[in-house]
Amino acid sequence: MILNGKGAAPGIAVGRVFVYTKIGFLPQESFVPEGEEQSHLDRYLAVKKEAFGELEGLKLSMQKHDPQKADIFTAHQEIIEDIVINEEIPSRILNEKWAGDWAIYQVYETVLLVLQKAADPLIAERAADFDNVRALLLRLWYGNKNEGLSSLTEPVIIAAQDLLPSDTASLDRSKALALLTEKGGLTSHTAIIARSYGIPTVMGVHGLLDAVKQGQLAVVNADEGEVILDPENEVAAEYRKKYELFSRDRQDAQTYLSKQAITADGEKIDIGLNISAVTDDELAASANVDSVGLFRTEFLYIGRDTLPDEEEQISAYKKVLERFGECPVILRTLDIGGDKQLSCMDLPREENPFLGNRALRFCFSNPDIFKTQIRAALRASVYGNMWLMFPMVNSIDDIRRAKEIIASVKEELEKEGKPFGQFKTGIMIEIPSIALLADFAAQEVDFASIGSNDLCQYLCAADRMNIEVEPYYQSYHPAMFTLIKKITAVFEKNGKPVSICGELASDPLAIPALVGLGLRKLSMGTASVAAAKRALCSLTVKQSQEIAQKVLECSTAEEVKRILGTINS
Ligand code: PEP
Ligand code: MG
């Protein structure tokens, strides 16, 4: 059986499937075949018992370290035994023929909706408990004992409805042959992490979870966005060969890894590194790059029960700054919201999270969290060459407001006698409004970095997470290149450094155009560095300018694609 999706990170894999279900899993509406009602009901009762037992185990282990948390599990056990729910689910299965997973999902959903609308915040908060219990029941329903992807024991192809950045970030990458998801956009943070780990990934695979079975053999051709289940022997053999070709090409690119990125006519292009976690794996690339072009600090905050305090942040930032010595480290302040959520804070659900209280806006509305981070960043700046950058800047007011907060933190630290070093202050240009005001912005800041992922999302009005609108999310939209040219020219005119740190910067096809538009600093995930350097070394600036000129004359993304060489004309 062949399934199709969109290739989000290139590569080939052949292996066994691990079906990953998790919190937030969304079953499809489905019904039990005639005569199988009782077996679905029995399975629900068994799952309920298992869930109760799992909570008991958690409760006992937690009682020693954190008795308050143990109470949460008692509350969850009570929800599992809730009388109304336990009348409703069996009734839906037996009388209305709802499949067990659908019945669990829907019955809990009804309760959740009522709770969420409650005026009393304490009652509304209970919704999260019901949500957690539902996720637990569904996970067990699908036979998944292990909640996390960090505890995989052998290399597998991971199939999931959707993955959160916290799932991917905690992934043991040596155990992930490939990632397959039903949802998720190509510049979602999951896709970005997958690319930076070099894991072949196909997203938007319709019907994936209905089709795959735990342990099934599969072939993944992420270059073509194709998944073949139970391949014939010859097909598996053919893909093993393709895998070898892919590996050879990767090895060829690897020969450029430690070289400088110097164009064929001698122009040095700076390569920055995009990092999320402060792990040795991520930092290992420091020898092959010129800077950290984007430190996504939000990954220090996600997937944990408490916020990182000032000291913890200082030690993380210090580690990166020291590793990079005199080379710049662009530390981006907390960019939470959108597809990156905090489990340590119960944030209100938003209708349009990417247009909501995200990133800098979130920081403005949570001044304590923001100030703690700025304090930590400033105090860590004594250990290296820190450049502080604000995400999601929409106006000159945003910049001024953020700078005022920096000034007040400086004053605070001075009063406390806590030292801080020299640092630059800059912004991400990822909202079209600020791109159009680049002239004014350049006078307010020391540098800028173009966030092409969000710039494309906001310019094309296409949700980067939603694979259904992926055809509208056009990284090669001519307007993208027009804006990039404007931003680059303005910052150059003002004598201020400008770089690009979105996924476009690591696309070997787009790189010539970016250089031609004037960019001399590209920042990317570690797995993209070698191929980007290969693309840069085989190019002259003159050629790149010619390509850029042609791109600027295009009226459609398709034409741009053709010029960049993705379509052989
Ligand atoms: C971007 O938007 O291009 C960017 C680099 O930031 P993020 O992908 O983390 O939103
Ligand atoms: Mg962004």
Coordinates of C-alpha atoms and ligand atoms in Angstrom, one line a residue:
M1 CA 0.0 0.0 0.0
I2 CA 1.3 3.4 -0.9
L3 CA 0.5 6.6 1.0
N4 CA 1.4 10.1 0.0
G5 CA 2.3 13.2 1.9
K6 CA 4.8 16.1 1.7
G7 CA 8.5 15.6 2.2
A8 CA 9.5 17.8 5.0
A9 CA 13.1 16.6 5.5
P10 CA 14.8 14.6 2.7
G11 CA 16.0 11.1 2.8
I12 CA 15.1 7.4 2.5
A13 CA 14.4 4.9 5.2
V14 CA 13.5 1.2 5.4
G15 CA 12.4 -0.2 8.7
R16 CA 9.6 -1.1 11.1
V17 CA 6.9 1.3 12.1
F18 CA 6.3 2.5 15.7
V19 CA 2.9 4.1 16.0
Y20 CA 3.1 6.9 18.5
T21 CA 0.0 8.2 20.1
K22 CA 0.1 10.9 22.7
I23 CA -1.6 13.7 24.5
G24 CA -3.8 15.6 22.1
F25 CA -4.4 12.6 19.8
L26 CA -7.6 13.1 17.8
P27 CA -9.4 9.9 16.7
Q28 CA -11.6 10.0 13.6
E29 CA -15.4 9.6 14.0
S30 CA -15.9 5.9 13.6
F31 CA -18.4 3.1 14.4
V32 CA -18.2 -0.5 15.5
P33 CA -19.2 -3.2 13.0
E34 CA -22.4 -5.0 14.0
G35 CA -21.8 -7.5 16.7
E36 CA -18.5 -6.1 18.0
E37 CA -20.0 -3.6 20.4
Q38 CA -19.3 -5.8 23.5
S39 CA -15.7 -6.3 22.5
H40 CA -15.2 -2.5 22.3
L41 CA -16.9 -2.1 25.7
D42 CA -14.7 -4.8 27.2
R43 CA -11.6 -3.1 25.7
Y44 CA -12.7 0.3 27.2
L45 CA -13.1 -1.4 30.7
A46 CA -9.7 -3.0 30.4
V47 CA -8.1 0.3 29.3
K48 CA -9.8 2.1 32.2
K49 CA -8.4 -0.5 34.6
E50 CA -4.9 -0.2 33.1
A51 CA -5.1 3.6 33.3
F52 CA -6.1 3.5 36.9
G53 CA -3.2 1.2 37.7
E54 CA -0.7 3.4 35.8
L55 CA -1.9 6.4 37.8
E56 CA -1.6 4.4 41.1
G57 CA 2.0 3.7 40.2
L58 CA 2.7 7.4 39.4
K59 CA 1.0 8.4 42.6
L60 CA 3.1 6.1 44.8
S61 CA 6.4 7.2 43.2
M62 CA 5.4 10.8 43.5
Q63 CA 4.3 10.6 47.1
K64 CA 7.9 10.4 48.1
H65 CA 9.2 13.4 46.2
D66 CA 6.2 15.7 45.8
P67 CA 3.1 14.8 47.7
Q68 CA 1.1 17.7 46.2
K69 CA 1.7 16.4 42.7
A70 CA 0.6 12.9 43.9
D71 CA -2.9 14.5 44.6
I72 CA -3.2 15.2 41.0
F73 CA -3.1 11.5 40.2
T74 CA -5.7 10.8 42.8
A75 CA -7.9 13.4 41.1
H76 CA -7.3 11.8 37.7
Q77 CA -8.3 8.4 39.2
E78 CA -11.5 9.9 40.3
I79 CA -12.2 11.2 36.8
I80 CA -11.6 7.8 35.4
E81 CA -14.3 6.4 37.7
D82 CA -16.7 9.4 37.1
I83 CA -20.2 8.0 37.2
V84 CA -21.7 10.1 34.4
I85 CA -18.8 9.4 32.0
N86 CA -19.0 5.7 32.8
E87 CA -22.7 5.6 32.0
E88 CA -22.2 7.6 28.9
I89 CA -19.3 5.8 27.2
P90 CA -20.8 2.3 27.4
S91 CA -24.2 3.6 26.3
R92 CA -22.6 5.3 23.2
I93 CA -20.8 2.1 22.3
L94 CA -23.7 -0.3 22.8
N95 CA -26.6 1.9 21.6
E96 CA -25.1 4.2 19.1
K97 CA -22.3 1.9 17.9
W98 CA -19.6 4.4 18.4
A99 CA -16.1 2.9 18.2
G100 CA -14.5 2.8 21.7
D101 CA -11.8 5.4 21.0
W102 CA -14.4 7.7 19.4
A103 CA -16.7 7.3 22.4
I104 CA -13.9 8.1 24.8
Y105 CA -12.9 11.1 22.8
Q106 CA -16.4 12.5 22.3
V107 CA -17.8 11.9 25.8
Y108 CA -14.8 13.6 27.4
E109 CA -15.0 16.3 24.8
T110 CA -18.6 17.1 25.9
V111 CA -17.5 17.4 29.5
L112 CA -14.4 19.5 28.5
L113 CA -16.5 22.0 26.6
V114 CA -18.8 22.5 29.5
L115 CA -15.9 23.0 32.0
Q116 CA -14.0 25.3 29.7
K117 CA -16.9 27.6 29.5
A118 CA -17.3 27.8 33.3
A119 CA -17.1 31.3 34.7
D120 CA -15.3 30.1 37.8
P121 CA -11.6 29.7 36.8
L122 CA -11.1 26.9 39.3
I123 CA -13.7 24.8 37.4
A124 CA -12.3 25.8 34.0
E125 CA -8.9 24.6 35.2
R126 CA -10.4 21.1 35.8
A127 CA -10.7 20.8 32.0
A128 CA -7.0 20.2 31.8
D129 CA -7.4 17.2 34.1
F130 CA -10.1 15.7 32.0
D131 CA -8.0 16.3 28.9
N132 CA -5.0 14.5 30.5
V133 CA -7.1 11.5 31.5
R134 CA -8.6 11.3 28.0
A135 CA -5.2 11.4 26.5
L136 CA -4.1 8.6 28.9
L137 CA -7.1 6.4 28.0
L138 CA -6.5 6.9 24.3
R139 CA -2.8 6.2 24.5
L140 CA -3.6 2.9 26.2
W141 CA -6.4 2.2 23.8
Y142 CA -3.9 2.3 21.0
G143 CA -1.6 -0.1 22.9
N144 CA 1.1 2.5 23.5
K145 CA 2.9 1.9 26.8
N146 CA 5.6 4.4 26.3
E147 CA 4.6 8.0 26.4
G148 CA 7.8 9.6 25.2
L149 CA 9.9 9.2 22.2
S150 CA 13.0 9.5 24.3
S151 CA 12.7 5.9 25.4
L152 CA 12.7 4.1 22.1
T153 CA 14.9 1.0 22.3
E154 CA 15.6 0.3 18.6
P155 CA 15.7 2.3 15.3
V156 CA 12.1 2.7 14.0
I157 CA 10.0 4.7 11.6
I158 CA 7.8 6.9 13.9
A159 CA 4.2 7.3 12.7
A160 CA 2.0 9.8 14.5
Q161 CA -1.0 11.9 13.9
D162 CA 1.0 15.0 14.8
L163 CA 4.2 15.7 16.7
L164 CA 4.8 18.6 19.0
P165 CA 8.1 20.4 19.1
S166 CA 8.5 18.9 22.6
D167 CA 8.1 15.4 21.2
T168 CA 10.7 16.0 18.5
A169 CA 13.1 17.8 20.8
S170 CA 13.2 15.0 23.3
L171 CA 13.6 12.4 20.5
D172 CA 16.5 10.0 20.6
R173 CA 17.6 10.7 17.1
S174 CA 19.7 7.6 16.7
K175 CA 16.4 5.7 17.1
A176 CA 14.4 7.6 14.5
L177 CA 14.8 6.2 11.0
A178 CA 12.0 8.5 9.7
L179 CA 9.1 10.5 10.9
L180 CA 5.6 10.3 9.4
T181 CA 2.7 12.5 10.5
E182 CA -0.8 13.1 9.3
K183 CA -0.7 16.8 10.2
G184 CA 1.9 19.5 10.5
G185 CA 3.3 22.0 8.1
L186 CA 6.6 22.0 6.3
T187 CA 8.0 24.9 8.4
S188 CA 6.4 23.8 11.6
H189 CA 8.9 23.5 14.4
T190 CA 8.6 19.7 14.3
A191 CA 9.7 19.8 10.6
I192 CA 12.5 22.2 11.5
I193 CA 13.8 20.0 14.2
A194 CA 13.5 16.9 12.0
R195 CA 15.6 18.7 9.3
S196 CA 18.2 19.8 11.8
Y197 CA 18.5 16.2 13.0
G198 CA 18.7 15.0 9.5
I199 CA 15.7 12.6 9.9
P200 CA 13.7 11.9 6.7
T201 CA 10.2 13.2 7.3
V202 CA 6.9 13.0 5.5
M203 CA 4.0 15.1 6.8
G204 CA 0.4 15.4 5.8
V205 CA 0.0 11.7 5.1
H206 CA -3.7 11.3 4.9
G207 CA -5.1 8.1 6.5
L208 CA -1.7 7.2 8.0
L209 CA -2.9 6.0 11.4
D210 CA -5.8 4.0 9.9
A211 CA -3.3 2.2 7.6
V212 CA -0.2 1.5 9.6
K213 CA 0.2 -1.2 12.2
Q214 CA 2.6 -1.4 15.0
G215 CA 5.8 -3.2 13.8
Q216 CA 4.9 -3.2 10.1
L217 CA 7.7 -3.0 7.6
A218 CA 7.7 0.3 5.6
V219 CA 9.7 2.2 3.1
V220 CA 9.9 6.0 3.4
N221 CA 10.9 8.1 0.4
A222 CA 10.8 11.6 1.9
D223 CA 12.2 13.1 -1.3
E224 CA 9.0 12.2 -3.0
G225 CA 6.7 12.3 0.1
E226 CA 6.0 8.6 -0.3
V227 CA 5.4 5.8 2.2
I228 CA 5.1 2.2 1.1
L229 CA 3.7 -0.2 3.7
D230 CA 4.6 -3.9 3.5
P231 CA 6.8 -3.5 0.5
E232 CA 7.6 -6.4 -1.7
N233 CA 11.1 -7.7 -1.3
E234 CA 12.3 -6.2 -4.6
V235 CA 10.8 -2.8 -3.6
A236 CA 12.5 -2.9 -0.2
A237 CA 15.8 -3.8 -2.0
E238 CA 15.4 -1.0 -4.5
Y239 CA 14.9 1.5 -1.7
R240 CA 17.9 0.2 0.2
K241 CA 19.9 1.0 -2.9
K242 CA 18.3 4.4 -3.1
Y243 CA 19.2 4.9 0.5
E244 CA 22.8 4.2 -0.4
L245 CA 22.8 6.8 -3.1
F246 CA 21.3 9.3 -0.7
S247 CA 23.9 8.4 1.9
R248 CA 26.7 8.8 -0.7
D249 CA 25.4 12.3 -1.7
R250 CA 25.2 13.2 1.9
Q251 CA 28.8 12.0 2.4
D252 CA 29.9 14.1 -0.6
A253 CA 28.3 17.1 0.9
Q254 CA 30.0 16.2 4.2
T255 CA 33.4 16.9 2.6
Y256 CA 32.4 20.6 2.7
L257 CA 31.5 20.6 6.3
S258 CA 34.7 21.9 7.7
K259 CA 35.5 24.1 4.8
Q260 CA 34.9 27.9 4.8
A261 CA 31.9 29.0 2.7
I262 CA 33.7 31.0 0.1
T263 CA 32.1 31.5 -3.3
A264 CA 34.0 30.5 -6.4
D265 CA 35.1 34.2 -6.9
G266 CA 36.3 34.5 -3.3
E267 CA 33.5 36.1 -1.3
K268 CA 33.2 34.8 2.3
I269 CA 29.7 34.0 3.4
D270 CA 29.1 33.6 7.1
I271 CA 27.4 30.4 8.2
G272 CA 25.4 30.6 11.4
L273 CA 23.9 27.8 13.4
N274 CA 20.3 27.5 14.5
I275 CA 20.2 25.7 17.9
S276 CA 17.3 24.8 20.2
A277 CA 18.7 22.6 22.9
V278 CA 22.0 23.2 24.7
T279 CA 23.3 19.7 24.2
D280 CA 26.7 18.5 23.2
D281 CA 25.2 17.2 19.9
E282 CA 24.0 20.7 19.0
L283 CA 27.1 22.4 20.0
A284 CA 29.4 20.0 18.3
A285 CA 28.9 21.9 15.0
S286 CA 30.6 25.0 16.5
A287 CA 33.8 24.2 14.8
N288 CA 32.2 24.3 11.3
V289 CA 30.3 27.6 11.6
D290 CA 31.0 31.3 12.2
S291 CA 28.3 32.0 14.8
V292 CA 25.0 31.1 16.3
G293 CA 22.6 32.8 14.0
L294 CA 19.5 31.8 16.1
F295 CA 19.4 30.4 19.6
R296 CA 15.7 29.4 20.0
T297 CA 15.7 29.8 23.8
E298 CA 12.1 28.7 24.2
F299 CA 13.2 25.1 24.1
L300 CA 14.6 25.7 27.6
Y301 CA 11.0 26.4 28.7
I302 CA 8.9 23.8 26.9
G303 CA 8.1 20.2 28.0
R304 CA 8.7 20.8 31.8
D305 CA 6.6 21.5 34.9
T306 CA 8.3 24.7 36.0
L307 CA 9.8 27.8 34.4
P308 CA 13.6 27.9 34.2
D309 CA 14.8 30.4 36.8
E310 CA 17.5 33.1 36.2
E311 CA 20.4 30.9 37.4
E312 CA 19.4 28.0 35.2
Q313 CA 19.1 30.2 32.2
I314 CA 22.5 31.9 32.9
S315 CA 24.2 28.5 33.0
A316 CA 22.6 27.5 29.6
Y317 CA 23.4 30.7 27.9
K318 CA 26.9 30.7 29.4
K319 CA 27.6 27.2 28.0
V320 CA 26.7 28.4 24.4
L321 CA 28.5 31.7 24.7
E322 CA 31.7 30.2 26.1
R323 CA 31.6 27.5 23.4
F324 CA 31.5 30.2 20.7
G325 CA 34.1 32.5 22.3
E326 CA 34.4 35.7 20.2
C327 CA 31.9 34.5 17.6
P328 CA 28.5 36.1 17.9
V329 CA 25.7 34.2 19.5
I330 CA 22.2 35.6 18.6
L331 CA 20.1 34.8 21.6
R332 CA 16.4 35.1 20.7
T333 CA 14.1 35.9 23.5
L334 CA 11.2 33.6 24.3
D335 CA 9.2 32.8 21.2
I336 CA 6.3 30.9 22.8
G337 CA 2.9 30.5 21.3
G338 CA 1.8 29.2 17.9
D339 CA 2.9 25.6 17.8
K340 CA 5.2 26.0 20.8
Q341 CA 3.2 25.7 24.1
L342 CA 4.4 25.8 27.7
S343 CA 3.3 22.8 29.8
C344 CA 4.3 24.7 32.9
M345 CA 1.6 27.4 32.3
D346 CA -2.0 26.9 31.6
L347 CA -2.4 29.4 28.8
P348 CA -5.8 30.2 27.3
R349 CA -6.6 28.5 24.0
E350 CA -6.6 31.0 21.2
E351 CA -8.6 30.8 18.0
N352 CA -5.6 31.8 15.9
P353 CA -2.5 31.2 18.0
F354 CA -0.1 32.3 15.3
L355 CA -1.9 35.7 15.2
G356 CA -2.3 35.7 19.0
N357 CA -0.4 36.4 22.2
R358 CA 2.8 35.0 20.8
A359 CA 6.5 35.6 21.3
L360 CA 7.3 39.3 22.2
R361 CA 3.6 39.9 22.8
F362 CA 3.5 37.0 25.3
C363 CA 6.6 38.5 27.0
F364 CA 5.0 41.9 27.2
S365 CA 2.0 40.4 28.9
N366 CA 4.1 38.3 31.2
P367 CA 6.7 40.9 32.3
D368 CA 8.1 38.8 35.1
I369 CA 9.0 35.9 32.8
F370 CA 10.5 38.4 30.2
K371 CA 12.5 40.3 32.8
T372 CA 13.9 37.1 34.2
Q373 CA 15.1 36.1 30.8
I374 CA 16.6 39.5 30.0
R375 CA 18.4 39.5 33.4
A376 CA 19.8 36.0 32.7
A377 CA 20.8 37.0 29.1
L378 CA 22.5 40.2 30.2
R379 CA 24.3 38.5 33.1
A380 CA 25.5 35.7 30.8
S381 CA 26.7 38.3 28.2
V382 CA 30.0 38.6 30.2
Y383 CA 30.9 35.1 28.9
G384 CA 31.0 35.8 25.2
N385 CA 29.7 37.9 22.3
M386 CA 26.0 38.0 22.8
W387 CA 23.5 39.6 20.4
L388 CA 20.0 39.8 21.9
M389 CA 17.2 39.5 19.4
F390 CA 13.4 39.9 19.7
P391 CA 11.0 37.8 17.7
M392 CA 7.6 38.7 16.2
V393 CA 8.3 42.4 16.1
N394 CA 5.4 44.3 14.5
S395 CA 6.1 47.9 15.1
I396 CA 8.6 50.5 16.1
D397 CA 6.7 50.7 19.3
D398 CA 7.4 47.0 20.0
I399 CA 11.1 47.7 19.5
R400 CA 11.1 50.7 21.8
R401 CA 9.1 48.9 24.5
A402 CA 11.5 46.0 24.5
K403 CA 14.5 48.4 24.6
E404 CA 12.9 50.1 27.6
I405 CA 12.7 46.8 29.4
I406 CA 16.3 46.2 28.7
A407 CA 17.2 49.6 30.1
S408 CA 15.3 48.9 33.3
V409 CA 16.9 45.6 33.7
K410 CA 20.3 47.2 33.2
E411 CA 19.5 49.7 35.9
E412 CA 18.3 46.9 38.2
L413 CA 21.5 44.9 37.7
E414 CA 23.7 48.0 38.3
K415 CA 21.9 48.7 41.5
E416 CA 22.4 45.1 42.6
G417 CA 26.0 45.2 41.6
K418 CA 25.6 42.3 39.2
P419 CA 27.9 42.6 36.2
F420 CA 26.8 42.4 32.6
G421 CA 28.8 42.7 29.4
Q422 CA 28.5 44.5 26.0
F423 CA 25.9 43.2 23.7
K424 CA 24.0 44.1 20.6
T425 CA 20.2 44.5 20.3
G426 CA 18.3 43.3 17.2
I427 CA 15.1 42.1 15.8
M428 CA 13.7 39.3 13.8
I429 CA 12.0 40.5 10.6
E430 CA 9.2 38.1 10.2
I431 CA 6.1 40.2 10.0
P432 CA 5.6 42.1 6.8
S433 CA 4.7 45.4 8.6
I434 CA 8.2 45.7 10.1
A435 CA 9.8 44.6 6.8
L436 CA 8.1 47.5 5.1
L437 CA 9.3 49.8 7.8
A438 CA 12.9 48.4 7.6
D439 CA 14.3 52.0 7.2
F440 CA 12.9 53.0 10.6
A441 CA 13.7 49.8 12.2
A442 CA 17.3 49.9 11.1
Q443 CA 17.8 53.1 13.0
E444 CA 16.4 51.6 16.2
V445 CA 18.5 48.4 16.4
D446 CA 22.0 47.1 15.9
F447 CA 21.1 44.2 13.6
A448 CA 18.3 42.1 12.1
S449 CA 17.7 38.6 11.1
I450 CA 15.0 37.6 8.5
G451 CA 12.7 34.9 9.8
S452 CA 11.6 33.6 6.5
N453 CA 9.4 30.9 8.1
D454 CA 7.0 33.3 9.7
L455 CA 7.6 36.0 7.1
C456 CA 6.2 33.6 4.5
Q457 CA 3.3 32.6 6.8
Y458 CA 2.2 36.2 7.4
L459 CA 3.0 37.4 3.9
C460 CA 1.0 34.6 2.2
A461 CA -1.6 34.4 5.0
A462 CA -1.1 30.6 5.1
D463 CA -0.8 28.8 8.4
R464 CA 2.7 27.2 8.5
M465 CA 1.2 24.3 10.6
N466 CA -1.7 23.4 8.3
I467 CA -0.7 21.0 5.5
E468 CA -4.1 21.7 3.8
V469 CA -3.0 25.2 2.9
E470 CA 0.6 24.2 2.1
P471 CA 0.2 25.1 -1.6
Y472 CA -0.5 28.7 -0.5
Y473 CA 2.5 28.8 1.8
Q474 CA 4.9 29.7 -0.9
S475 CA 8.5 30.1 0.2
Y476 CA 9.3 30.9 -3.4
H477 CA 6.6 33.6 -3.7
P478 CA 8.2 36.5 -5.6
A479 CA 7.0 38.8 -2.9
M480 CA 9.3 37.0 -0.5
F481 CA 12.3 37.8 -2.6
T482 CA 11.2 41.4 -3.1
L483 CA 10.9 41.9 0.6
I484 CA 14.2 40.2 1.4
K485 CA 15.9 42.5 -1.1
K486 CA 14.4 45.6 0.5
I487 CA 15.4 44.5 4.1
T488 CA 18.9 43.6 3.0
A489 CA 19.5 46.8 1.1
V490 CA 18.2 49.0 3.9
F491 CA 20.3 47.4 6.6
E492 CA 23.3 47.5 4.4
K493 CA 22.7 51.2 3.7
N494 CA 22.5 51.8 7.4
G495 CA 25.7 49.8 8.0
K496 CA 23.9 47.3 10.2
P497 CA 24.4 43.5 9.9
V498 CA 21.5 41.5 8.5
S499 CA 21.2 37.7 8.2
I500 CA 18.5 35.2 7.4
C501 CA 17.7 32.3 9.8
G502 CA 14.5 30.8 8.5
E503 CA 14.4 27.5 6.5
L504 CA 15.0 29.3 3.2
A505 CA 18.5 30.0 4.3
S506 CA 19.3 26.3 4.2
D507 CA 17.7 25.5 0.9
P508 CA 20.5 24.9 -1.6
L509 CA 18.2 26.0 -4.4
A510 CA 17.3 29.3 -2.8
I511 CA 20.8 30.1 -1.6
P512 CA 22.1 31.5 -4.9
A513 CA 19.2 34.0 -5.0
L514 CA 19.7 35.0 -1.3
V515 CA 23.4 35.7 -2.0
G516 CA 22.4 37.6 -5.1
L517 CA 20.0 39.7 -3.1
G518 CA 22.9 40.8 -0.9
L519 CA 22.8 38.5 2.1
R520 CA 26.2 37.4 3.4
K521 CA 25.1 35.6 6.5
L522 CA 22.9 32.5 6.4
S523 CA 21.9 30.6 9.6
M524 CA 20.6 27.1 9.6
G525 CA 20.3 23.8 11.5
T526 CA 23.4 21.7 11.8
A527 CA 22.3 19.0 9.3
S528 CA 22.1 21.6 6.5
V529 CA 25.5 23.2 6.9
A530 CA 27.5 20.9 4.7
A531 CA 25.1 21.0 1.7
A532 CA 24.7 24.8 2.0
K533 CA 28.5 25.2 1.9
R534 CA 28.7 23.0 -1.1
A535 CA 26.1 25.2 -2.9
L536 CA 28.0 28.4 -1.9
C537 CA 31.4 27.1 -3.0
S538 CA 30.2 26.3 -6.5
L539 CA 28.8 29.7 -7.1
T540 CA 30.1 33.1 -8.1
V541 CA 28.6 36.3 -6.7
K542 CA 28.0 37.4 -10.3
Q543 CA 26.0 34.3 -11.1
S544 CA 24.0 34.7 -7.9
Q545 CA 23.2 38.3 -8.8
E546 CA 22.0 37.2 -12.2
I547 CA 19.8 34.6 -10.6
A548 CA 18.4 37.1 -8.1
Q549 CA 17.6 39.6 -10.9
K550 CA 15.7 36.9 -12.8
V551 CA 13.8 35.9 -9.6
L552 CA 12.8 39.5 -9.0
E553 CA 11.3 39.7 -12.5
C554 CA 9.0 36.7 -11.8
S555 CA 5.4 37.0 -11.1
T556 CA 4.7 33.5 -9.7
A557 CA 6.3 31.1 -7.3
E558 CA 6.3 28.5 -10.1
E559 CA 8.4 30.7 -12.3
V560 CA 10.8 31.3 -9.3
K561 CA 11.0 27.6 -8.8
R562 CA 11.9 27.0 -12.4
I563 CA 14.7 29.6 -12.2
L564 CA 16.0 28.2 -9.0
G565 CA 16.2 24.9 -10.7
T566 CA 13.6 22.7 -9.1
I567 CA 11.8 22.2 -12.3
N568 CA 13.8 21.2 -15.3
S569 CA 12.5 23.4 -18.2
Ligands
PEP1 C1 11.3 32.1 11.4 O1 10.1 32.4 11.6 O2 11.8 32.1 10.2 C2 12.2 31.7 12.4 C3 13.5 31.4 12.2 O3 11.7 31.5 13.7 P1 10.8 30.3 14.1 O4 10.9 29.3 13.0 O5 11.4 29.8 15.4 O6 9.4 30.8 14.3
MG2 MG 9.5 32.9 13.6

